[in-house]
CSV table of C-alpha atoms in Angstrom, one decimal:
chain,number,residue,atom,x,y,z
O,1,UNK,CA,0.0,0.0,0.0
O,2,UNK,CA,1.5,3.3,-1.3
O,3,UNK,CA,0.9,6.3,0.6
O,4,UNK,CA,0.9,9.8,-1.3
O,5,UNK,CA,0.2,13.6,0.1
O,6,UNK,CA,1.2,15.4,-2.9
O,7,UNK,CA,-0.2,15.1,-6.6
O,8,UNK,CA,3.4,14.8,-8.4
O,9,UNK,CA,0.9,16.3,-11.7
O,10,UNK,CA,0.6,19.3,-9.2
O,11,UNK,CA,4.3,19.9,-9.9
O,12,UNK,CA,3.2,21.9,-12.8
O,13,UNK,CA,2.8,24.8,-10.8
O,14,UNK,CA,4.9,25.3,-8.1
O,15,UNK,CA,6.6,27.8,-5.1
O,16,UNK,CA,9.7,29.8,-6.1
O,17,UNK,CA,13.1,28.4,-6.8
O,18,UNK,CA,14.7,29.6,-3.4
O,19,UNK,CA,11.6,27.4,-1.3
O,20,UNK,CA,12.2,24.0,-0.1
O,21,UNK,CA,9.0,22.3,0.3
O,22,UNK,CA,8.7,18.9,1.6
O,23,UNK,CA,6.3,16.0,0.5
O,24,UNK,CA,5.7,12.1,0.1
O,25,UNK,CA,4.4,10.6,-2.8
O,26,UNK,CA,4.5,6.6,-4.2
O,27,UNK,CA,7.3,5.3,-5.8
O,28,UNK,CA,5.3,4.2,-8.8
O,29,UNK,CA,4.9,7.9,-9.3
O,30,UNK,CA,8.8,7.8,-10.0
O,31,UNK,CA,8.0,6.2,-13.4
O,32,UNK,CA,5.0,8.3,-14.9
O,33,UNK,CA,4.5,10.6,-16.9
O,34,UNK,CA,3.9,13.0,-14.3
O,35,UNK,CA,6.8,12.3,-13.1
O,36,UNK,CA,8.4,14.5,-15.9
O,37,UNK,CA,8.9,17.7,-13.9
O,38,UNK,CA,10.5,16.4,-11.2
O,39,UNK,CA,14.2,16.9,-13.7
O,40,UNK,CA,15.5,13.4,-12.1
O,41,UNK,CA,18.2,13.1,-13.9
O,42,UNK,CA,19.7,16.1,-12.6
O,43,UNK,CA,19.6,14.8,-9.1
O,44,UNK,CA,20.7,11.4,-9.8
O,45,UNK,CA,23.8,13.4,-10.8
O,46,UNK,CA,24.6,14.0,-6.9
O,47,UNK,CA,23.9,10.3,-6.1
O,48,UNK,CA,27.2,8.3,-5.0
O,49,UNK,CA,25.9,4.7,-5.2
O,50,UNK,CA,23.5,3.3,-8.1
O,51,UNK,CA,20.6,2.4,-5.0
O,52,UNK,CA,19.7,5.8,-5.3
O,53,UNK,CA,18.6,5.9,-9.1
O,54,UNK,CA,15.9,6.3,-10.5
O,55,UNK,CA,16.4,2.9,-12.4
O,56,UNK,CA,16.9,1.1,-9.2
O,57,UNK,CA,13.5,3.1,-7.1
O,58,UNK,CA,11.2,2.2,-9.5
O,59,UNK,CA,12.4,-1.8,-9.7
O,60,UNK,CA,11.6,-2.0,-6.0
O,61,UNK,CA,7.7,-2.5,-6.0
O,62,UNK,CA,8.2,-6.0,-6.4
O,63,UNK,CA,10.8,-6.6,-3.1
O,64,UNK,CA,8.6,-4.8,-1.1
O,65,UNK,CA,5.1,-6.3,-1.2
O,66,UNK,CA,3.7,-6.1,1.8
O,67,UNK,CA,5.2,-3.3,3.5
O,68,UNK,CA,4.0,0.3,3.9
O,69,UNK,CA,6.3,2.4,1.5
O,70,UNK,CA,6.8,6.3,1.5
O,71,UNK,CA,9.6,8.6,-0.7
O,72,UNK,CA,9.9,11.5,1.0
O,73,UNK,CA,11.0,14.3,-0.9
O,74,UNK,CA,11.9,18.1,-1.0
O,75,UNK,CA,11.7,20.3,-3.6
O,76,UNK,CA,12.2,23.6,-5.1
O,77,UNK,CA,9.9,25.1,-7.8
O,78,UNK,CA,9.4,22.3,-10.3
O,79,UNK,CA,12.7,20.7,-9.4
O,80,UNK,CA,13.2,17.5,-7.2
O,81,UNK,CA,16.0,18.6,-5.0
O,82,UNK,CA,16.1,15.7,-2.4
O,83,UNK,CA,14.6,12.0,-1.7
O,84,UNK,CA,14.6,9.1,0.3
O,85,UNK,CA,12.9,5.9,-0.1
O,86,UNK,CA,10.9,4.3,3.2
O,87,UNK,CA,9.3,1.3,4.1
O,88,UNK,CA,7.9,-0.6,7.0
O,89,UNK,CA,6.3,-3.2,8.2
O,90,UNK,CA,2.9,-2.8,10.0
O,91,UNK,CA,2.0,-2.3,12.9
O,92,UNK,CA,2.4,1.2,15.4
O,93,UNK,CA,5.6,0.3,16.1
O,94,UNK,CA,7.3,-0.5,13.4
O,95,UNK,CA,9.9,1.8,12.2
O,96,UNK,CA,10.6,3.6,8.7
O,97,UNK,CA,13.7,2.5,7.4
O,98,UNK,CA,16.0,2.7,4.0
O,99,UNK,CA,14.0,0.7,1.0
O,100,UNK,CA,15.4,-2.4,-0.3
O,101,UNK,CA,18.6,-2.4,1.7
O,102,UNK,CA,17.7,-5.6,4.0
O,103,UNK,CA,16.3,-6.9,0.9
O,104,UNK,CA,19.3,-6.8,-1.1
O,105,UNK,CA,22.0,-6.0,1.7
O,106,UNK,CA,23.9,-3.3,-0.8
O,107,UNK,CA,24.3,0.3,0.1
O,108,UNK,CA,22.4,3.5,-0.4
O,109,UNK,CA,21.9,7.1,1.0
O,110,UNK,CA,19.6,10.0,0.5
O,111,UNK,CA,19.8,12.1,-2.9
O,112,UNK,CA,20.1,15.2,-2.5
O,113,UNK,CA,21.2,18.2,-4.6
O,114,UNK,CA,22.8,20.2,-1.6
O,115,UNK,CA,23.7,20.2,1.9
O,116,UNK,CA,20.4,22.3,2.5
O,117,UNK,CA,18.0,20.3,0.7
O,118,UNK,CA,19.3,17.4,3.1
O,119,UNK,CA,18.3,19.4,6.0
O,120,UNK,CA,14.8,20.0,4.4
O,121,UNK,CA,14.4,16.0,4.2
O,122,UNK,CA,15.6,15.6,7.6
O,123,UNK,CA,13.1,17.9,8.9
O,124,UNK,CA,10.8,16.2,6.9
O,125,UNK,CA,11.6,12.4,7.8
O,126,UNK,CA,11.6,13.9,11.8
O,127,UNK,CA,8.2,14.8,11.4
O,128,UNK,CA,7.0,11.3,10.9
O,129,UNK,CA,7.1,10.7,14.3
O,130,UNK,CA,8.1,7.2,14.2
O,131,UNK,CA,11.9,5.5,14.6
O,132,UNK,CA,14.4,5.4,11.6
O,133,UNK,CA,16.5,3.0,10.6
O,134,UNK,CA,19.2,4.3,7.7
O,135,UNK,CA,21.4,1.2,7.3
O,136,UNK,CA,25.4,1.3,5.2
O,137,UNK,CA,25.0,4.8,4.1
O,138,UNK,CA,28.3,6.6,3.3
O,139,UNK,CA,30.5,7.3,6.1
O,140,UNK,CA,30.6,10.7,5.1
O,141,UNK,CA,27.6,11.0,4.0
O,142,UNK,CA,25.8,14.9,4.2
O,143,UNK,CA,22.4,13.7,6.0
O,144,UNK,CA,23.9,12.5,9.3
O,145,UNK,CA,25.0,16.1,10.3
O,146,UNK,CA,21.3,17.4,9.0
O,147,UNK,CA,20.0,14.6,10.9
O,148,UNK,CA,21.4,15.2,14.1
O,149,UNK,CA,20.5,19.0,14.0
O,150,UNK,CA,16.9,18.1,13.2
O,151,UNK,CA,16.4,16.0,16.1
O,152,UNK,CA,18.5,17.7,18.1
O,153,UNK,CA,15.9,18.2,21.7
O,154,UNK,CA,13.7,16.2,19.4
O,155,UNK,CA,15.0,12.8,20.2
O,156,UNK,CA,18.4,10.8,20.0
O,157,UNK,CA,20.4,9.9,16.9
O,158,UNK,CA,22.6,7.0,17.3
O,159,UNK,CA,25.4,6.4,14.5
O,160,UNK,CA,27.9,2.9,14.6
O,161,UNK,CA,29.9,1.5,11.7
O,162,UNK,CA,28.6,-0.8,9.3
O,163,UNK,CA,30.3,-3.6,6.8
O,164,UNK,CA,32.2,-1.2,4.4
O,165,UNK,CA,32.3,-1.8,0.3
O,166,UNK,CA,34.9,-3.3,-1.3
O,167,UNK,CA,36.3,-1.0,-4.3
O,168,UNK,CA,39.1,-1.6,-6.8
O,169,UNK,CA,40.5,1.6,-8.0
O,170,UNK,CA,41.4,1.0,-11.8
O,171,UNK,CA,44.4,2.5,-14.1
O,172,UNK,CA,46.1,1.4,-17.1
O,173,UNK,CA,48.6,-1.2,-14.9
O,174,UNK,CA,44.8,-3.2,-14.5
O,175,UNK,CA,45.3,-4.1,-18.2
O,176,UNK,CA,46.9,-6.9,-17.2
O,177,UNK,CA,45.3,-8.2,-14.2
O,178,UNK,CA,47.7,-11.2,-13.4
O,179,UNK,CA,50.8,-9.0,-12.9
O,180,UNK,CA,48.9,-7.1,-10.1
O,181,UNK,CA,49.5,-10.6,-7.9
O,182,UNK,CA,52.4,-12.5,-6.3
O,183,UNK,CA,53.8,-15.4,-8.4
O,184,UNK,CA,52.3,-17.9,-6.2
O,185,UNK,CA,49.0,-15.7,-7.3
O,186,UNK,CA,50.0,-16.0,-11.0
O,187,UNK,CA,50.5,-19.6,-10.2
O,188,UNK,CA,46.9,-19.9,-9.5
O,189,UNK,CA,45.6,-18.3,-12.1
O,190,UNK,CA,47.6,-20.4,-15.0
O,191,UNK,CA,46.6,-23.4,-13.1
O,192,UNK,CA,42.9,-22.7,-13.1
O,193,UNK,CA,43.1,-22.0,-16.7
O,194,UNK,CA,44.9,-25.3,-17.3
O,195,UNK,CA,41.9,-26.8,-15.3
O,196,UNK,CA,39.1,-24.7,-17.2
O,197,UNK,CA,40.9,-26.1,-20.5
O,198,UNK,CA,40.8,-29.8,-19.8
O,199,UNK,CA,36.8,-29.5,-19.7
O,200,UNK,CA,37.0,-28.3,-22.9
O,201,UNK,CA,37.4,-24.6,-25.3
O,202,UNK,CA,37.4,-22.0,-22.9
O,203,UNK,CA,35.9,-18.5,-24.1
O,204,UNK,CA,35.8,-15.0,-21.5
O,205,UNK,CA,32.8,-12.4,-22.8
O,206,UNK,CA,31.4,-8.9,-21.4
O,207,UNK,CA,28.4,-8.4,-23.4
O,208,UNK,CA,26.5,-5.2,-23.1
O,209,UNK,CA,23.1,-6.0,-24.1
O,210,UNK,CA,20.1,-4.3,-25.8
O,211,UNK,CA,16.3,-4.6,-24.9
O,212,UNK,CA,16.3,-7.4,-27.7
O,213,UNK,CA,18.7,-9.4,-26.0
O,214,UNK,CA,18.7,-8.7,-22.4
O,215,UNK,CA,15.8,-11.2,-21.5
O,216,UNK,CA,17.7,-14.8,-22.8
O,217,UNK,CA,21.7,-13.5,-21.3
O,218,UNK,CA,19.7,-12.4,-18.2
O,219,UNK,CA,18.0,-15.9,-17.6
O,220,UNK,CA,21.3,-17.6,-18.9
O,221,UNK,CA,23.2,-15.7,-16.1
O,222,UNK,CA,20.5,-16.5,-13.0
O,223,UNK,CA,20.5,-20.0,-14.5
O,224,UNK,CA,24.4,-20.4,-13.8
O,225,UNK,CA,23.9,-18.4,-10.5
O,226,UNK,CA,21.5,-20.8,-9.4
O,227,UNK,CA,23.9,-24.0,-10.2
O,228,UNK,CA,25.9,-22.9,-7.5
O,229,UNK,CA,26.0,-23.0,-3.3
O,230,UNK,CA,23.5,-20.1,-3.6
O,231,UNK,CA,20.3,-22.3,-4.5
O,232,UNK,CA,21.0,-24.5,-1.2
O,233,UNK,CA,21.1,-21.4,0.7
O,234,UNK,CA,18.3,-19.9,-1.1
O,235,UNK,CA,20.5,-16.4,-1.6
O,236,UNK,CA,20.1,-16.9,-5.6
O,237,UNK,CA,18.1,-15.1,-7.3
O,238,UNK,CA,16.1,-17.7,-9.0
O,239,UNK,CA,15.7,-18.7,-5.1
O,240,UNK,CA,12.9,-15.8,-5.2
O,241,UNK,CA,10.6,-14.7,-7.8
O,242,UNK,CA,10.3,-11.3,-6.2
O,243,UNK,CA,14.2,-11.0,-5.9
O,244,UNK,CA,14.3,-11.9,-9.9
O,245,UNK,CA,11.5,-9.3,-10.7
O,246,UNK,CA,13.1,-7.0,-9.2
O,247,UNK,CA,16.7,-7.4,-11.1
O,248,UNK,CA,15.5,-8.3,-14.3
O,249,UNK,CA,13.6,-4.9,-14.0
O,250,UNK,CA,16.3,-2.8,-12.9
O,251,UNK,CA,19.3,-4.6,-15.1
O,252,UNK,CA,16.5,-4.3,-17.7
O,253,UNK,CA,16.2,-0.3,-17.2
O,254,UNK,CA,20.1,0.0,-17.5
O,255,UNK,CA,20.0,-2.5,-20.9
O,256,UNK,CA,17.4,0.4,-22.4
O,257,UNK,CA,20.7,2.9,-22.9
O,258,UNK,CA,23.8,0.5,-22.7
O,259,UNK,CA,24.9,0.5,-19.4
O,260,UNK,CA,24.3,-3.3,-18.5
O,261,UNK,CA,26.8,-5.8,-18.3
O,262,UNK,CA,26.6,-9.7,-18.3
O,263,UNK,CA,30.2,-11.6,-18.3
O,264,UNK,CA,30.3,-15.3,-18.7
O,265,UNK,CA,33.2,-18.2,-18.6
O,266,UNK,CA,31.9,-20.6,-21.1
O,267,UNK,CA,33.3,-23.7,-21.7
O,268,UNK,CA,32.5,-25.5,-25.0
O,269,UNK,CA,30.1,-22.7,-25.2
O,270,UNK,CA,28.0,-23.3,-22.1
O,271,UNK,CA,28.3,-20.7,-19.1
O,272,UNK,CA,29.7,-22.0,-16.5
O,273,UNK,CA,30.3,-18.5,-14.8
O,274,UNK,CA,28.5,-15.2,-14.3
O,275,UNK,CA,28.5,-12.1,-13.1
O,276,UNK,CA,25.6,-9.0,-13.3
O,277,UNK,CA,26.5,-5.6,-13.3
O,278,UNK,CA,26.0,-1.8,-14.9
O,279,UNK,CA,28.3,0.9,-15.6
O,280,UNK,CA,27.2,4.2,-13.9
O,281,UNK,CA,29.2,7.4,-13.2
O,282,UNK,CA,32.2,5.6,-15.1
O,283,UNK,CA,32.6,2.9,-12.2
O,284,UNK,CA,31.8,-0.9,-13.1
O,285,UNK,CA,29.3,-1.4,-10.5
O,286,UNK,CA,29.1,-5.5,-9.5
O,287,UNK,CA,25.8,-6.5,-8.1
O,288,UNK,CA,25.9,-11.0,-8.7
O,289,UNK,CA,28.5,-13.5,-9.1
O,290,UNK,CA,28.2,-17.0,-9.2
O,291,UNK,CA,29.1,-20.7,-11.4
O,292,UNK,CA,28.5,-23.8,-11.9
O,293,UNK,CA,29.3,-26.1,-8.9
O,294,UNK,CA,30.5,-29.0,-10.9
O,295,UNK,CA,33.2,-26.8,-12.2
O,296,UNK,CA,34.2,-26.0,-8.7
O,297,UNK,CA,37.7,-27.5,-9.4
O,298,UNK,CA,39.0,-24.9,-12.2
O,299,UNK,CA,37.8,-21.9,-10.4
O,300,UNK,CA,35.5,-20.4,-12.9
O,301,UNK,CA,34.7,-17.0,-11.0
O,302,UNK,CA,38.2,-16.2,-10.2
O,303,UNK,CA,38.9,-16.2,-14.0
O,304,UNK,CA,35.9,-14.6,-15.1
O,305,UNK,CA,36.8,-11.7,-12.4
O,306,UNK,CA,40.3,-11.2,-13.8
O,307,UNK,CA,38.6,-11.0,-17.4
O,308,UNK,CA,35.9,-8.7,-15.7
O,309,UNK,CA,38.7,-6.7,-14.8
O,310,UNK,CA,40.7,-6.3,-17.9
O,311,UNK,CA,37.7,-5.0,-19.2
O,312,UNK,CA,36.9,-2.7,-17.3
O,313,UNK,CA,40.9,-0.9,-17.1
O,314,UNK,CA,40.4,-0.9,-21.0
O,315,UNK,CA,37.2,0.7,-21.4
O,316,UNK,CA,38.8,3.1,-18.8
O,317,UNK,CA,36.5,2.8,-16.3
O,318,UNK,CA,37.4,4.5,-12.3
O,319,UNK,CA,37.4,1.8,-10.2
O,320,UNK,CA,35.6,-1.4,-9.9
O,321,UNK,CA,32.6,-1.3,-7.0
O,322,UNK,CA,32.0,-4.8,-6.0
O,323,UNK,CA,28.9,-4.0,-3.6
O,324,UNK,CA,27.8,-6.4,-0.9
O,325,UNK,CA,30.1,-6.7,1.8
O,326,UNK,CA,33.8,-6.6,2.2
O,327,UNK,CA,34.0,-10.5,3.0
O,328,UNK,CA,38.1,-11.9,4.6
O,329,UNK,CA,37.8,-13.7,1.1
O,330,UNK,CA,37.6,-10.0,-1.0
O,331,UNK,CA,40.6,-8.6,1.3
O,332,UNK,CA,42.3,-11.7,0.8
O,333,UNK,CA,42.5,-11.7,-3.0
O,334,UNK,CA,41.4,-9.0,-4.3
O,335,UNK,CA,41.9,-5.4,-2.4
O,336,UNK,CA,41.5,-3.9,1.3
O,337,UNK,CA,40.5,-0.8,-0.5
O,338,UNK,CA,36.6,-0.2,0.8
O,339,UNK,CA,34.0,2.6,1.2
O,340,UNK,CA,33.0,2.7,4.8
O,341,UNK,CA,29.6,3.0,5.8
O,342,UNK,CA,27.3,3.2,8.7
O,343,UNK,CA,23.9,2.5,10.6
O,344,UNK,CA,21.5,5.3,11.6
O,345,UNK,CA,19.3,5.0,14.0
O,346,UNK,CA,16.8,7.8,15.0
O,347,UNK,CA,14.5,7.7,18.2
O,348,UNK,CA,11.9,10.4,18.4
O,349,UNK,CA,10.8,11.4,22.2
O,350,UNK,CA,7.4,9.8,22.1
O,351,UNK,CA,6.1,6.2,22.9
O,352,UNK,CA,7.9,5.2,19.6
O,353,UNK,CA,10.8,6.0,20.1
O,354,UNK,CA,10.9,4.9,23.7
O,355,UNK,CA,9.9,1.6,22.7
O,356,UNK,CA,12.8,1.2,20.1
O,357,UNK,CA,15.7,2.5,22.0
O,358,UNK,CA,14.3,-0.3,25.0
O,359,UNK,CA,15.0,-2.7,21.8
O,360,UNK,CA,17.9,-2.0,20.5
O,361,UNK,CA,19.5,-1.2,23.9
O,362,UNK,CA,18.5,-5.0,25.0
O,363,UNK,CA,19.8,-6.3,21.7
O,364,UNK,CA,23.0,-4.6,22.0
O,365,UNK,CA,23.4,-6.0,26.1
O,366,UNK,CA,22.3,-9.5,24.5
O,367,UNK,CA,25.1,-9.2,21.9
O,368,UNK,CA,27.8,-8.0,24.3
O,369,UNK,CA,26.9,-10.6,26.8
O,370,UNK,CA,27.4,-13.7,24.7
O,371,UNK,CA,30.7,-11.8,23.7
O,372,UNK,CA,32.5,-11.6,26.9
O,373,UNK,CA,31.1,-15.6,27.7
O,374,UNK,CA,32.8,-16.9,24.8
């Protein structure tokens, strides 16, 4: 159930360019034709991760069934100058928190097109009355400061770190890929490939894939994806039709003008190993990995990666943005490099907010408990 206050069609006429007036509105709005005023593209310019596009807000309907959903937004004149996307469960209780980041566990923040027009939304989201929940948003990021003044004799705002990004920074030495490594590294990799070649011709391929083609190299890449570990732990996205819905749509959206990217390893022409992504803001953004199990042995991912890579330095991409989480696996054998994040938690002085600082402060005494025992 969406829940709207403004007309976005009422856009048409709006206050004066120096005004920042807040509102809330459905995210299905996002992709109308009413939406047209709102001159999106010119916020998603300030945006730092590819969660906070347009592409990305309007592909989340599906993940989200069920919840109570809100964007709330500022603007000036006819100009969207700030957003961020909410949704709860039901219930009084239940607090507003970042859409689609415990769905998908990737990072996000607010958009906003300047340090004011994130104090406008902070004012906005403090008059909701009810807890917040803002989970890996940058580190740095220019809504924790607005936050804090807005609830400042308000209520409490409690900031801690979160899992940081992993990130690759690219130049031309990422050409070659292999020479980055040790030899024992190098060693690896020629060994893998010696492996990959006894199952048969071995072929590496970025594609970049129109609306004509996305829809069989999309369900050729979930189809390898779901081969793997992931379909026992139900984390692939063939696990869950909404999870699919949701990337087909999105990868779909980027496919419309070029930006998405599906790699494979095939061997004897069959994929054997995968990976989803989009280029955005001239950064390879990587969103899935995965490969066949039965070709466990010859370490198909690893050699799809260092082909993903090559790529990338040659089409002279920034860095490469590997999402998710920076696992000991990354640091180990790729880079330490990261983007830090962190939580944000909000508690308004009402029964709300009492209620959820109660929680989390027993959750947090739980968690330290069990430490010091073991």
């Amino acid at each position: 159930m969406y829940q709207a206050k403004i007309d976005p069609g009422a856009w048409a006429e709006g206050p004066s360019e120096r005004e920042i007036v807040p509102g809330s509105m459905p995210i299905a709005a996002l992709s109308s034709d009413d939406a047209r005023p709102f001159y999106w593209r010119a916020l998603e310019r300030q945006a730092r991760w590819p969660t906070q596009t347009q592409d990305f807000l309007t592909a989340l309907p599906p993940l989200l069934t069920g919840q109570q959903t809100r964007i709330v937004h500022v603007r000036r004149g006819r100009r969207l100058t700030g957003l961020v996307p909410l949704c709860r469960d039901p219930g009084y209780f239940a607090r507003w928190r970042l859409a689609g980041v415990r769905e998908l566990s990737e990072p996000g923040d607010i958009a906003a097109a300047s340090d004011a027009d994130a104090a406008g939304l902070a004012q906005a989201l403090r008059h909701l009355g009810r807890p917040l929940a803002i989970d890996r948003i940058s580190a740095d990021s220019s809504f924790i400061p607005a936050l804090r003044a807005a609830m400042r004799g308000r209520g409490w705002v409690v900031v801690r770190p979160a899992m940081p990004c992993p990130v690759i920074t690219l130049d031309d030495s990422w050409r070659d890929p292999e020479a980055k490594f040790n030899s024992g590294r190098r060693s690896d990799f020629r060994r893998a490939m010696r492996k990959a070649s006894g199952f048969g011709g071995v072929q590496l391929e970025t594609l970049s894939p129109d609306l004509a083609t996305f829809d069989a190299l999309f369900d050729e890449a979930v189809a390898v994806e779901h081969r793997s570990w992931k379909q026992e732990a139900g984390t692939s996205i063939l696990a869950c039709q909404r999870r699919e819905a949701f990337f087909r749509r999105f990868l779909r959206s980027a496919a419309a003008d070029g930006r998405a990217r599906i790699s494979f390893l095939r061997i004897d022409g069959a994929a054997v190993a995968m990976q989803l992504a989009l280029v955005w803001q001239g950064r390879y953004w990587l969103f899935k990995i995965g490969h066949d199990a039965a070709f466990d042995k010859c370490s198909p991912g690893t050699l799809l990666m260092l082909h993903c890579l090559r790529d990338a330095a040659e089409s002279g991409l920034q860095s490469f943005e590997l999402l998710g989480v920076a696992e000991p696996w990354i640091a180990r054998f790729w880079t330490r490099e990261q983007r830090d994040c962190v939580h944000v938690r909000t508690y308004p002085a009402n029964l709300r907010g009492g209620v959820a600082l109660a929680q989390d402060g027993f959750r947090w005494f739980r968690q330290n408990a069990v430490g010091r025992r073991t």
